[in-house]
Amino acid sequence: MKLYCLSGHPTLPCNVLKFKSTTIMLDCGLDMTSTLNFLPLPLVQSPRLSNLPGWSLKDGNAFLDKELKECSGHVFVDSVPEFCLPETELIDLSTVDVILISNYHCMMALPYITEHTGFTGTVYATEPTVQIGRLLMEELVNFIERVPKAQSASLWKNKDIQRLLPSPLKDAVEVSTWRRCYTMQEVNSALSKIQLVGYSQKIELFGAVQVTPLSSGYALGSSNWIIQSHYEKVSYVSGSSLLTTHPQHLTAAVDTVHQSLVELPSGLGFWSKLVVVVFLFLFYLIFCRIIGRKRCLLSLPSSSFSQPMDQASLKNSDVLVLTGLTQIPTANPDGMVGEFCSNLALTVRNGGNVLVPCYPSGVIYDLLECLYQYIDSAGLSNIPFYFISPVANSSLEFSQIFAEWLCHNKQTKVYLPEPPFPHAELIQTNKLRHYPSIHGDFSNDFRQPCVVFTGHPSLRFGDVVHFMELWGKSSLNTVIFTEPDFSYLEALAPYQPLAMKCIYCPIDTRLNFIQVSKLLKEVQPLHVVCPEQYTQPPPAQSHRMDLMIDCQPPAMSYRRAEVLALPFKRLFEKIEIMPELADSLVPMEIKPGISLATVSAVLHTKDNKHVLQPPPRPAPPTSGKKRKRASEDIPDCKVLKPLLSGSIPVEQFVQTLEKHGFSDVKVEDTAKGHIVLLQEAETLIQIEEDSTHIICDNDEMLRVRLRDLVLKFLQKF
Amino acid sequence: MGRSHCKETAHRAGQDVGRSCILVSIGGKNVMLDCGMHMGFNDDRRFPDFSYITRNGRLTDFLDCVIISHFHLDHCGALPYFSEMVGYDGPIYMTHPTQAICPILLEDYRKIAVDKKGEANFFTSQMIKDCMKKVVAVHLHQTVQVDDELEIKAYYAGHVLGAAMFQIKVGSESVVYTGDYNMTPDRHLGAAWIDKCRPNLLITESTYATTIRDSKRCRERDFLKKVHETVERGGKVLIPVFALGRAQELCILLETFWERVNLKAPIYFSTGLTEKANHYYKLFITWTNQKIRKTFVQRNMFEFKHIKAFDRAFADNPGPMVVFATPGMLHAGQSLQIFRKWAGNEKNMVIMPGYCVQGTVGHKILSGQRKLEMEGRQVLEVKMQVEYMSFSAHADAKGIMQLVGQAEPESVLLVHGEAKKMEFLKQKIEQEFRVNCYMPANGETVTLPTSPSIPVGISLGLLKREMAQGLLPSAKKPRLLHGTLIMKDSSFQLVSSEQALKELGLAEHQLRFTCRVHLHDSRKEQETAARVYSHLKSVLKDHCVQHLPDGSVTVESILIQAAAHSEDPGTKVLLVSWTYQDEELGSYLTSLLKKGLPQAPS
């Protein structure tokens, strides 16, 4: 059993598992951080971007100035953006039998795999995953195709040249394998290979392996997978969430009080300190009251918008492959939502605009739900909210029809029947408006100040580029980053210098390390396998030993392009005994509670299923002549006789011999046992603890008689 | 080793379309399939006789679970009575749409029965709510583990929104219950589908056991023509429907027709459930057919332009109109009220789009009765035209055969149909698929013996050894796998004999034979051995024959040594030695050598 690791990105995994006779790909995530090295694709001609100076080497050589542009000290490739694909050389991808998808973010590389590697298998995913995944792909293709760029830079990828470039271009990995975006045709073809599955559905692969998706609690239709045979079990955990609303604000408030205490001027005496403490404590209580109520309002609804994570089914795993943990382990999603709302309100009240770069599905539903609760109380009822994406309408519509994949609360709403997400009401009351792009209707309706949700979160393509150019120069405006996939500083780099305020409130509801250690304690896998990033603290916080996976035995880690041999040995396989054969078995009790039966049967194997059938009855002899011929045939040495066990009690054996007509039996003792002599027959039987040796003349009748007498005392296996 | 059986009691579904309630015992588990009420009765006969199940024990102890196939009252109508009044606290399984819609229909029916007709001994609103709390919703194709041994799985059934077929499985035994299903996709639902799950028993409905319905398009054209003609001549059309199901299908049909032909006559849908019902279809759009699912973002088929909500006063409006009214069998409620108002005018028409249970007004007028005795000894003369058009989404004979072909059951059981028609279908199934087919009457029990094979664990070493040796077992000489089955508690392991000995801490007892074969040969022992070697080598071409340096000869693991005879120098003694496991070859060799060696070519 082996695991081929094709992606180095811990939240956008792509692994291939070889298990029994099957080859299973677990997710195919597409690493889009590579696009951060490219210049943004503006929807409207941007003089600023087109006038950026070309970059030249230190020695003044400017042969790259067509491909590379410089902006505020950073160098960008001026070309169609490209993505970093999973490894395609490590394993022959045409041998992959199935691809299991865990959530819509982890399927973005699918067209590259299914369309260009000779893949002929099946892809399994849940319906929401496929529908929303399709929207994400559609949006991506649309963003890139509607801004045709003539230039495709490749010179800089030359290894000798790349060495000379400044960071981060110098350190970019596998640039030769970077690829442009796929086409809609490839997307459709890839998606047509998907077979829809439901949670807890058992899917048989070639009769050898069973795979089952489990609810993972992270996004609509997101799943973890179990890959098991009758005796082995591998769990694949990817993008899961256990988030439930918890009173995080209390600890935050306690921290505030604590900090203020520490920071009190040392000149104050003890009593005055105490007074301050009491005062602070009272303040804290009131603060809790107010904030508590407010925070409750703003707590993250996503915690409970998809079905809760199914943990129980992960128990008894031999191996648990753990990927897709939170990318911001130190941030609390609830707190981030609160910050998001208050920054948004502040900016708008001051007459500024708010830009929220986002994906067209996922966190945006949470944000809209929070705003739905917050808008009126914050006095934002007159502020227009715009959601701009080629798939905005589809996304909003699709979110309402997956009742079965939602948490209990939302399901109950559907039963009423009401739409599960409140954005339906926001649209009805015209507070939220959606447009396919900034062109067309939007330009007529556009009012400022406003709040715009639009993609792409990398800030390299999509309508967001336009708003960055439009609003970047004014310090009244704010851009709020909520998606955790891209470093916001890198995302902003090509827009520098920037007057606009930047707020970073990444909302990542995936498991954090505390939850992981709880989960591992709960499900107790024999071995844990994870990306290497999870086995050490994040580089920026190397002292935080709590920000890594801690389990026993230590987790096995993998990195891109590595092959891991998974540490377990298969010992058993399931086989079925036909009822007719079972009826013919004669069990015998060897020890209390343990019975044995020798089985001689015909093995039939079909579609990886094994069945034991009764041996055929010997054909009745047809004629004497034929039978004679048969006995002269050279016997097939492959006919197996059972093994024997036990020992022969000499006295009883002698008695038995005498009963069967051997009159001249003599017994001699030897060092290890006895020798039984049959004088007349010139036969000698050596009997020891673990062996019996019959030495006789060539008299087959006699030998067979003696054999049968000996066998009476032994057990057959 | 045990054999088991599965037992099936058609509780109230046997040879009657009135209601469904079936009890299945499989592998020691008891499952109740559907819990329907009879729409034709207004007394005790309405609900199934549950005392039949346990005599006097508690239902919760006896039943492992209850499964509801879809929301029609003849399949779920008795559920609150069963769970709250008779008393059942175990799990009730149904799909999400069924769970959403079922309580609404129950409440609707309760209102008619209790509030309008003033019936006593009926379940209350609270009972419906309490009953629904016991429901566990299932996804399509999800394997639900009811307990360690019993698992169920739902398949898409078409028929109505959320209708499902269920597979019930215990160990290697399984039963599939179809509920009501439709094998041809229609304007808003898809076709039923099941995989080749090879159940021991397939329990299928057989409402349309003999009908092979003409093409759907013809029926639809016919329907539209009749509606159009009536409207043209200024008549009113009443279409009694159940709020959910066929109603939406016909609404889509009329809506598109009205748009195409540009008709102005109003279409109404009786109040209450309508809008709500259409809302369910919008929210559960993943349960509709492919076309609707694909286009719903652009245009939701359940947002009708021409169909408006009905008000009671509209019934007296002059001029043509089309009204969809509930319930579908004209046994109560708004449809019956409108029917009474319009029945006297021959310009009007009532179109019955589905099956009507015996005892209902719908059934009476369909069987040609034109004078109806109403409550209070009133006699209603029916002058309006009465049309029947089968739009209910049940599988016809062809569809049932198709499903049997898909699932490949070992035997088939027909329920929910009329005896005569079922007999015909039974013969057809037995002929075509060569499987047993049963059709029990109400209260009759069918017992099917099953002989499941026994799963055991085989050690991989043994299995691989066997598979490597004989991948292609020839038909003449099948290879035998030899091993030892260890039975410890409930675990069964098949291992090689060596491993079994090792695992049990037992030593092997070696049984060896050595036979003396006398040969006339005056040459030296070494030469005799050499002759034996070349002889055996030429005879036993397929075996490994070796001449060892010490002068002995081996054939596989059989050892042959030549020794001088103690008395006769002209005779040599061959000692042939083998273990019990090589007995056949050893015995063969001695008889071969006894015949002597061929003359050495000298």
PDB file of C-alpha atoms in Angstrom, chain A residues 370-470:
ATOM      1  CA  CYS A 370     -24.328  37.981   9.155  1.00  0.00           C
ATOM      2  CA  LEU A 371     -25.065  41.155   7.279  1.00  0.00           C
ATOM      3  CA  TYR A 372     -28.715  40.178   7.086  1.00  0.00           C
ATOM      4  CA  GLN A 373     -28.788  40.207  10.877  1.00  0.00           C
ATOM      5  CA  TYR A 374     -26.575  43.276  11.154  1.00  0.00           C
ATOM      6  CA  ILE A 375     -27.681  45.668   8.418  1.00  0.00           C
ATOM      7  CA  ASP A 376     -30.700  47.169  10.151  1.00  0.00           C
ATOM      8  CA  SER A 377     -29.211  47.422  13.626  1.00  0.00           C
ATOM      9  CA  ALA A 378     -26.093  49.056  12.178  1.00  0.00           C
ATOM     10  CA  GLY A 379     -28.136  51.521  10.145  1.00  0.00           C
ATOM     11  CA  LEU A 380     -26.898  50.227   6.810  1.00  0.00           C
ATOM     12  CA  SER A 381     -30.325  49.629   5.273  1.00  0.00           C
ATOM     13  CA  ASN A 382     -29.780  52.203   2.554  1.00  0.00           C
ATOM     14  CA  ILE A 383     -26.365  51.005   1.498  1.00  0.00           C
ATOM     15  CA  PRO A 384     -26.439  48.908  -1.667  1.00  0.00           C
ATOM     16  CA  PHE A 385     -24.728  45.521  -1.553  1.00  0.00           C
ATOM     17  CA  TYR A 386     -23.502  44.265  -4.903  1.00  0.00           C
ATOM     18  CA  PHE A 387     -22.463  40.724  -5.696  1.00  0.00           C
ATOM     19  CA  ILE A 388     -20.684  40.649  -9.024  1.00  0.00           C
ATOM     20  CA  SER A 389     -19.715  37.385 -10.644  1.00  0.00           C
ATOM     21  CA  PRO A 390     -20.577  35.616 -13.887  1.00  0.00           C
ATOM     22  CA  VAL A 391     -22.103  32.934 -11.657  1.00  0.00           C
ATOM     23  CA  ALA A 392     -23.568  35.174  -8.917  1.00  0.00           C
ATOM     24  CA  ASN A 393     -27.167  34.334  -9.758  1.00  0.00           C
ATOM     25  CA  SER A 394     -26.525  30.605 -10.087  1.00  0.00           C
ATOM     26  CA  SER A 395     -24.603  30.541  -6.837  1.00  0.00           C
ATOM     27  CA  LEU A 396     -27.383  32.271  -4.910  1.00  0.00           C
ATOM     28  CA  GLU A 397     -30.010  30.005  -6.460  1.00  0.00           C
ATOM     29  CA  PHE A 398     -28.060  26.791  -5.979  1.00  0.00           C
ATOM     30  CA  SER A 399     -27.400  27.528  -2.330  1.00  0.00           C
ATOM     31  CA  GLN A 400     -31.152  27.316  -1.689  1.00  0.00           C
ATOM     32  CA  ILE A 401     -31.833  23.893  -3.199  1.00  0.00           C
ATOM     33  CA  PHE A 402     -29.524  21.646  -1.214  1.00  0.00           C
ATOM     34  CA  ALA A 403     -31.719  21.272   1.844  1.00  0.00           C
ATOM     35  CA  GLU A 404     -30.629  17.707   2.412  1.00  0.00           C
ATOM     36  CA  TRP A 405     -27.007  18.768   2.762  1.00  0.00           C
ATOM     37  CA  LEU A 406     -27.687  21.475   5.332  1.00  0.00           C
ATOM     38  CA  CYS A 407     -27.680  21.444   9.081  1.00  0.00           C
ATOM     39  CA  HIS A 408     -30.793  20.675  11.030  1.00  0.00           C
ATOM     40  CA  ASN A 409     -31.802  24.312  11.590  1.00  0.00           C
ATOM     41  CA  LYS A 410     -31.699  25.128   7.930  1.00  0.00           C
ATOM     42  CA  GLN A 411     -33.530  21.934   7.019  1.00  0.00           C
ATOM     43  CA  THR A 412     -36.320  22.871   9.360  1.00  0.00           C
ATOM     44  CA  LYS A 413     -36.730  26.136   7.470  1.00  0.00           C
ATOM     45  CA  VAL A 414     -37.048  24.268   4.201  1.00  0.00           C
ATOM     46  CA  TYR A 415     -39.752  22.083   5.711  1.00  0.00           C
ATOM     47  CA  LEU A 416     -41.879  25.189   6.384  1.00  0.00           C
ATOM     48  CA  PRO A 417     -41.221  25.776   3.341  1.00  0.00           C
ATOM     49  CA  GLU A 418     -38.874  28.744   3.358  1.00  0.00           C
ATOM     50  CA  PRO A 419     -35.549  29.269   1.625  1.00  0.00           C
ATOM     51  CA  PRO A 420     -32.774  28.080   3.962  1.00  0.00           C
ATOM     52  CA  PHE A 421     -30.507  31.106   3.452  1.00  0.00           C
ATOM     53  CA  PRO A 422     -31.727  34.617   4.263  1.00  0.00           C
ATOM     54  CA  HIS A 423     -30.036  36.126   1.217  1.00  0.00           C
ATOM     55  CA  ALA A 424     -33.266  35.297  -0.622  1.00  0.00           C
ATOM     56  CA  GLU A 425     -34.883  38.008   1.473  1.00  0.00           C
ATOM     57  CA  LEU A 426     -31.982  40.413   0.902  1.00  0.00           C
ATOM     58  CA  ILE A 427     -32.525  40.008  -2.828  1.00  0.00           C
ATOM     59  CA  GLN A 428     -36.286  40.367  -2.542  1.00  0.00           C
ATOM     60  CA  THR A 429     -35.982  43.587  -0.576  1.00  0.00           C
ATOM     61  CA  ASN A 430     -33.439  44.823  -3.102  1.00  0.00           C
ATOM     62  CA  LYS A 431     -30.737  45.213  -0.476  1.00  0.00           C
ATOM     63  CA  LEU A 432     -28.528  42.729  -2.270  1.00  0.00           C
ATOM     64  CA  ARG A 433     -28.199  42.945  -6.031  1.00  0.00           C
ATOM     65  CA  HIS A 434     -26.261  40.609  -8.228  1.00  0.00           C
ATOM     66  CA  TYR A 435     -24.752  41.137 -11.660  1.00  0.00           C
ATOM     67  CA  PRO A 436     -22.771  38.959 -14.032  1.00  0.00           C
ATOM     68  CA  SER A 437     -20.132  41.688 -14.496  1.00  0.00           C
ATOM     69  CA  ILE A 438     -19.489  45.402 -14.142  1.00  0.00           C
ATOM     70  CA  HIS A 439     -20.599  45.867 -17.734  1.00  0.00           C
ATOM     71  CA  GLY A 440     -24.285  46.143 -18.581  1.00  0.00           C
ATOM     72  CA  ASP A 441     -26.947  46.734 -15.941  1.00  0.00           C
ATOM     73  CA  PHE A 442     -24.507  47.266 -13.158  1.00  0.00           C
ATOM     74  CA  SER A 443     -23.111  50.506 -14.590  1.00  0.00           C
ATOM     75  CA  ASN A 444     -26.642  51.983 -14.553  1.00  0.00           C
ATOM     76  CA  ASP A 445     -27.487  50.868 -11.022  1.00  0.00           C
ATOM     77  CA  PHE A 446     -24.108  51.610  -9.459  1.00  0.00           C
ATOM     78  CA  ARG A 447     -24.382  53.945  -6.462  1.00  0.00           C
ATOM     79  CA  GLN A 448     -21.702  54.919  -3.965  1.00  0.00           C
ATOM     80  CA  PRO A 449     -20.949  54.402  -1.122  1.00  0.00           C
ATOM     81  CA  CYS A 450     -21.548  50.723  -1.487  1.00  0.00           C
ATOM     82  CA  VAL A 451     -20.280  47.268  -0.626  1.00  0.00           C
ATOM     83  CA  VAL A 452     -19.060  45.025  -3.452  1.00  0.00           C
ATOM     84  CA  PHE A 453     -18.480  41.295  -3.222  1.00  0.00           C
ATOM     85  CA  THR A 454     -16.560  40.082  -6.195  1.00  0.00           C
ATOM     86  CA  GLY A 455     -13.721  37.830  -7.322  1.00  0.00           C
ATOM     87  CA  HIS A 456     -11.118  36.730  -7.715  1.00  0.00           C
ATOM     88  CA  PRO A 457      -9.532  36.730  -4.206  1.00  0.00           C
ATOM     89  CA  SER A 458      -6.036  36.642  -5.763  1.00  0.00           C
ATOM     90  CA  LEU A 459      -6.747  40.138  -7.148  1.00  0.00           C
ATOM     91  CA  ARG A 460      -5.167  39.056 -10.449  1.00  0.00           C
ATOM     92  CA  PHE A 461      -8.287  38.705 -12.591  1.00  0.00           C
ATOM     93  CA  GLY A 462     -12.025  39.209 -12.384  1.00  0.00           C
ATOM     94  CA  ASP A 463     -14.045  42.344 -11.662  1.00  0.00           C
ATOM     95  CA  VAL A 464     -12.137  42.939  -8.445  1.00  0.00           C
ATOM     96  CA  VAL A 465      -9.193  44.283 -10.489  1.00  0.00           C
ATOM     97  CA  HIS A 466     -11.392  47.111 -11.723  1.00  0.00           C
ATOM     98  CA  PHE A 467     -12.523  48.083  -8.235  1.00  0.00           C
ATOM     99  CA  MET A 468      -8.954  47.995  -6.924  1.00  0.00           C
ATOM    100  CA  GLU A 469      -7.927  50.427  -9.654  1.00  0.00           C
ATOM    101  CA  LEU A 470     -11.052  52.540  -9.089  1.00  0.00           C
TER     102      LEU A 470
END
